[in-house]
Amino acid sequence: MQDALPAVVLNSETLPRNSMSEPTPSHSNPAGRETPGDAGVSDEQLMLAFSKGSADSFSELFARYKQPIFGFFRRRVFESAHEELTQETFLALFRSAARYQPRALFRTYLYAISFKILRAYRRKAVFRATFFGQRTSVPEPGKHDATESALWVRRAVEKLDPIDREILLLREFEQLSYAEIADLLELPLNTVRSRLFRARIALRDLLDPSAKGALQAAAQSAPQNLTQKGERA
């Protein structure tokens, strides 16, 4: 996706004007002091600095999370709206900077924004489909997945229970912790664990139906085998 968003949003007057028009302290930090581009600066520190007007901090957060958020939407939306939704997420992050409080990990906060935007997008899609007859298009295999196996996995994931699917995606692709997933989806921690286990089992069965079929065949034939053995005895 394009990297144009920071230049666009930083022309806004949303943040304090005195901070946005002056060089940020990170440009003239003494030796040994961390700057926004340093790997040692946490996401939370960057967001706090951004809330106080540091343009560089926002650019660094955008650089860190633009691809993960783009992937988040790409795995959940079939239409070619991934970049637009990603840009909208960071724009919402920009606008909410003054209200940010580090009560949780920054990425949990960012994915919460992404979920709100995703839900709004889906509501609009349902509205368009209901009142204008516009249906969501089926993705072209070569356009979204480079290999046939990747497309196979995607189709299997789509068959999972919606909540189980979301938990699986957040854990396996977004690499969120169980606690973060529980916070995002407002579920008990043990529910997240059990539903993730169920989702993995279901996905395995969908990807390898022969194994499931073999188990079912064995279970069905077991009573018959026992009966035959009893007759022979």
Tab-separated table of C-alpha atoms in Angstrom:
chain	number	residue	atom	x	y	z
A	1	MET	CA	0.000	0.000	0.000
A	2	GLN	CA	1.040	3.613	-0.419
A	3	ASP	CA	2.855	5.530	2.323
A	4	ALA	CA	1.142	8.876	1.702
A	5	LEU	CA	-1.051	9.058	4.781
A	6	PRO	CA	1.358	10.731	7.244
A	7	ALA	CA	1.976	13.626	4.852
A	8	VAL	CA	-1.769	14.033	4.402
A	9	VAL	CA	-2.873	13.899	8.010
A	10	LEU	CA	-0.003	15.983	9.317
A	11	ASN	CA	-1.336	18.933	7.335
A	12	SER	CA	-4.390	18.837	9.575
A	13	GLU	CA	-4.963	21.246	12.435
A	14	THR	CA	-6.225	18.512	14.748
A	15	LEU	CA	-3.105	18.408	16.922
A	16	PRO	CA	-1.615	21.316	18.896
A	17	ARG	CA	-0.341	23.894	16.420
A	18	ASN	CA	2.759	24.854	18.393
A	19	SER	CA	4.054	21.283	18.274
A	20	MET	CA	3.236	20.583	14.652
A	21	SER	CA	5.012	23.611	13.237
A	22	GLU	CA	8.223	23.232	15.204
A	23	PRO	CA	10.952	20.584	14.966
A	24	THR	CA	10.234	17.742	17.340
A	25	PRO	CA	12.620	17.199	20.244
A	26	SER	CA	13.765	13.943	18.706
A	27	HIS	CA	15.706	15.821	16.014
A	28	SER	CA	18.043	17.405	18.547
A	29	ASN	CA	18.194	14.738	21.217
A	30	PRO	CA	21.538	14.363	22.996
A	31	ALA	CA	23.607	11.282	22.242
A	32	GLY	CA	22.234	8.144	23.779
A	33	ARG	CA	18.644	9.389	23.930
A	34	GLU	CA	16.046	7.357	22.060
A	35	THR	CA	14.309	8.835	19.025
A	36	PRO	CA	10.949	7.805	17.522
A	37	GLY	CA	12.693	5.732	14.855
A	38	ASP	CA	14.613	3.669	17.401
A	39	ALA	CA	13.488	0.081	17.823
A	40	GLY	CA	13.773	0.523	21.597
A	41	VAL	CA	10.934	3.057	21.732
A	42	SER	CA	7.659	1.308	22.547
A	43	ASP	CA	4.426	1.819	20.660
A	44	GLU	CA	2.891	3.320	23.779
A	45	GLN	CA	5.717	5.857	24.117
A	46	LEU	CA	5.317	6.810	20.472
A	47	MET	CA	1.576	7.277	20.831
A	48	LEU	CA	2.004	9.434	23.925
A	49	ALA	CA	4.576	11.538	22.093
A	50	PHE	CA	2.230	11.819	19.125
A	51	SER	CA	-0.623	12.923	21.384
A	52	LYS	CA	1.634	15.803	22.422
A	53	GLY	CA	2.311	16.757	18.806
A	54	SER	CA	5.268	14.677	17.606
A	55	ALA	CA	4.836	14.195	13.848
A	56	ASP	CA	7.758	11.773	13.691
A	57	SER	CA	6.096	9.518	16.266
A	58	PHE	CA	2.999	9.164	14.126
A	59	SER	CA	5.111	8.412	11.059
A	60	GLU	CA	6.925	5.692	12.975
A	61	LEU	CA	3.657	4.119	14.172
A	62	PHE	CA	2.347	4.209	10.619
A	63	ALA	CA	5.526	2.518	9.352
A	64	ARG	CA	5.227	-0.202	12.000
A	65	TYR	CA	1.557	-0.998	11.537
A	66	LYS	CA	0.552	-0.099	7.976
A	67	GLN	CA	1.150	-3.626	6.655
A	68	PRO	CA	-0.399	-5.480	9.644
A	69	ILE	CA	-3.544	-3.337	9.452
A	70	PHE	CA	-3.688	-3.702	5.667
A	71	GLY	CA	-3.470	-7.486	6.166
A	72	PHE	CA	-6.185	-7.301	8.829
A	73	PHE	CA	-8.639	-5.843	6.312
A	74	ARG	CA	-7.394	-7.961	3.417
A	75	ARG	CA	-8.292	-11.151	5.304
A	76	ARG	CA	-11.777	-9.885	6.144
A	77	VAL	CA	-12.940	-7.828	3.162
A	78	PHE	CA	-13.160	-9.231	-0.353
A	79	GLU	CA	-13.645	-5.966	-2.159
A	80	SER	CA	-10.674	-3.824	-3.152
A	81	ALA	CA	-11.214	-1.517	-0.181
A	82	HIS	CA	-8.266	-2.693	1.920
A	83	GLU	CA	-6.123	0.387	1.399
A	84	GLU	CA	-9.032	2.759	1.911
A	85	LEU	CA	-9.972	1.076	5.197
A	86	THR	CA	-6.345	1.085	6.315
A	87	GLN	CA	-6.051	4.789	5.621
A	88	GLU	CA	-9.324	5.394	7.449
A	89	THR	CA	-7.982	3.515	10.482
A	90	PHE	CA	-4.883	5.677	10.749
A	91	LEU	CA	-6.919	8.807	10.148
A	92	ALA	CA	-9.168	7.790	13.059
A	93	LEU	CA	-6.045	7.153	15.136
A	94	PHE	CA	-4.799	10.613	14.235
A	95	ARG	CA	-8.059	12.239	15.259
A	96	SER	CA	-8.229	10.355	18.566
A	97	ALA	CA	-4.683	11.237	19.637
A	98	ALA	CA	-5.767	13.814	22.216
A	99	ARG	CA	-8.002	11.239	23.933
A	100	TYR	CA	-5.424	8.440	24.061
A	101	GLN	CA	-4.724	6.866	27.446
A	102	PRO	CA	-2.209	3.987	27.755
A	103	ARG	CA	-4.603	1.679	29.606
A	104	ALA	CA	-3.749	-1.219	27.303
A	105	LEU	CA	-1.179	-2.083	24.670
A	106	PHE	CA	-1.170	0.304	21.731
A	107	ARG	CA	-1.800	-2.466	19.225
A	108	THR	CA	-4.932	-3.504	21.137
A	109	TYR	CA	-6.088	0.105	20.910
A	110	LEU	CA	-5.307	0.230	17.175
A	111	TYR	CA	-7.047	-3.058	16.391
A	112	ALA	CA	-10.084	-1.850	18.352
A	113	ILE	CA	-10.243	1.117	15.976
A	114	SER	CA	-9.870	-1.268	13.032
A	115	PHE	CA	-12.782	-3.367	14.285
A	116	LYS	CA	-15.028	-0.311	14.559
A	117	ILE	CA	-14.205	0.677	11.000
A	118	LEU	CA	-14.694	-2.895	9.775
A	119	ARG	CA	-18.118	-3.121	11.424
A	120	ALA	CA	-19.161	0.218	9.957
A	121	TYR	CA	-18.022	-0.930	6.524
A	122	ARG	CA	-19.983	-4.169	6.842
A	123	ARG	CA	-23.125	-2.291	7.921
A	124	LYS	CA	-22.811	-0.087	4.850
A	125	ALA	CA	-22.312	-3.162	2.671
A	126	VAL	CA	-25.497	-4.734	4.056
A	127	PHE	CA	-27.363	-1.466	3.476
A	128	ARG	CA	-26.172	-1.291	-0.137
A	129	ALA	CA	-27.071	-4.910	-0.738
A	130	THR	CA	-30.532	-4.463	0.788
A	131	PHE	CA	-31.587	-1.170	-0.768
A	132	PHE	CA	-29.526	-0.954	-3.944
A	133	GLY	CA	-29.058	-4.601	-4.825
A	134	GLN	CA	-25.269	-4.346	-4.761
A	135	ARG	CA	-23.689	-7.622	-3.807
A	136	THR	CA	-20.183	-8.224	-2.629
A	137	SER	CA	-17.998	-9.602	-5.353
A	138	VAL	CA	-16.283	-12.958	-5.178
A	139	PRO	CA	-12.519	-12.548	-4.977
A	140	GLU	CA	-10.426	-13.668	-7.885
A	141	PRO	CA	-8.067	-16.457	-6.758
A	142	GLY	CA	-4.959	-15.014	-8.359
A	143	LYS	CA	-5.717	-11.525	-7.118
A	144	HIS	CA	-5.739	-12.255	-3.407
A	145	ASP	CA	-3.669	-15.400	-2.990
A	146	ALA	CA	-0.522	-16.329	-4.837
A	147	THR	CA	-1.000	-20.081	-4.528
A	148	GLU	CA	-3.866	-22.536	-4.762
A	149	SER	CA	-3.142	-23.847	-1.272
A	150	ALA	CA	-3.491	-20.343	0.211
A	151	LEU	CA	-6.872	-19.973	-1.491
A	152	TRP	CA	-7.881	-23.374	-0.119
A	153	VAL	CA	-7.012	-22.282	3.407
A	154	ARG	CA	-8.936	-19.024	2.987
A	155	ARG	CA	-12.063	-20.837	1.849
A	156	ALA	CA	-11.783	-23.245	4.784
A	157	VAL	CA	-11.421	-20.366	7.260
A	158	GLU	CA	-14.532	-18.719	5.814
A	159	LYS	CA	-16.571	-21.797	6.777
A	160	LEU	CA	-15.770	-21.464	10.469
A	161	ASP	CA	-18.175	-20.010	12.992
A	162	PRO	CA	-17.802	-16.185	12.769
A	163	ILE	CA	-16.501	-15.751	16.322
A	164	ASP	CA	-14.240	-18.788	16.072
A	165	ARG	CA	-12.914	-17.455	12.766
A	166	GLU	CA	-12.189	-14.041	14.239
A	167	ILE	CA	-10.367	-15.536	17.209
A	168	LEU	CA	-8.318	-17.748	14.909
A	169	LEU	CA	-7.357	-14.840	12.643
A	170	LEU	CA	-6.422	-12.577	15.536
A	171	ARG	CA	-4.258	-15.272	17.084
A	172	GLU	CA	-2.617	-16.842	14.036
A	173	PHE	CA	-2.268	-13.820	11.737
A	174	GLU	CA	-2.336	-10.739	13.941
A	175	GLN	CA	-0.388	-12.621	16.660
A	176	LEU	CA	-2.444	-11.116	19.469
A	177	SER	CA	-2.296	-12.629	22.928
A	178	TYR	CA	-5.282	-14.419	24.476
A	179	ALA	CA	-5.817	-11.449	26.803
A	180	GLU	CA	-5.785	-8.966	23.908
A	181	ILE	CA	-8.297	-11.051	21.964
A	182	ALA	CA	-10.522	-11.289	25.039
A	183	ASP	CA	-10.440	-7.497	25.410
A	184	LEU	CA	-11.148	-6.841	21.733
A	185	LEU	CA	-14.029	-9.295	21.425
A	186	GLU	CA	-15.296	-8.770	24.991
A	187	LEU	CA	-15.096	-12.464	25.815
A	188	PRO	CA	-13.876	-14.326	28.904
A	189	LEU	CA	-10.278	-15.484	28.602
A	190	ASN	CA	-11.205	-19.166	28.955
A	191	THR	CA	-13.799	-18.769	26.202
A	192	VAL	CA	-11.122	-17.445	23.876
A	193	ARG	CA	-8.889	-20.423	24.650
A	194	SER	CA	-11.634	-23.025	24.179
A	195	ARG	CA	-13.005	-21.462	20.999
A	196	LEU	CA	-9.549	-21.141	19.521
A	197	PHE	CA	-8.978	-24.838	20.166
A	198	ARG	CA	-12.331	-25.624	18.555
A	199	ALA	CA	-11.511	-23.428	15.559
A	200	ARG	CA	-8.174	-25.154	15.016
A	201	ILE	CA	-9.807	-28.585	15.134
A	202	ALA	CA	-12.551	-27.500	12.736
A	203	LEU	CA	-10.028	-25.975	10.355
A	204	ARG	CA	-7.926	-29.127	10.432
A	205	ASP	CA	-10.994	-31.203	9.566
A	206	LEU	CA	-11.902	-28.835	6.725
A	207	LEU	CA	-8.388	-28.952	5.296
A	208	ASP	CA	-8.078	-32.716	5.667
A	209	PRO	CA	-11.568	-34.187	5.185
A	210	SER	CA	-10.103	-37.607	4.400
A	211	ALA	CA	-8.784	-37.932	7.932
A	212	LYS	CA	-12.163	-37.003	9.375
A	213	GLY	CA	-13.877	-39.411	7.016
A	214	ALA	CA	-11.545	-42.204	8.030
A	215	LEU	CA	-12.304	-41.613	11.708
A	216	GLN	CA	-16.042	-41.593	11.058
A	217	ALA	CA	-15.800	-44.778	9.003
A	218	ALA	CA	-13.817	-46.461	11.760
A	219	ALA	CA	-16.361	-45.387	14.366
A	220	GLN	CA	-19.253	-46.692	12.263
A	221	SER	CA	-17.583	-50.005	11.549
A	222	ALA	CA	-16.581	-50.611	15.168
A	223	PRO	CA	-20.013	-51.910	16.316
A	224	GLN	CA	-20.197	-54.202	13.291
A	225	ASN	CA	-16.755	-55.610	14.007
A	226	LEU	CA	-17.689	-56.244	17.621
A	227	THR	CA	-20.899	-58.016	16.516
A	228	GLN	CA	-19.018	-60.212	14.070
A	229	LYS	CA	-16.467	-61.147	16.697
A	230	GLY	CA	-19.271	-62.026	19.101
A	231	GLU	CA	-20.927	-64.279	16.513
A	232	ARG	CA	-17.657	-66.046	15.800
A	233	ALA	CA	-17.044	-66.565	19.495
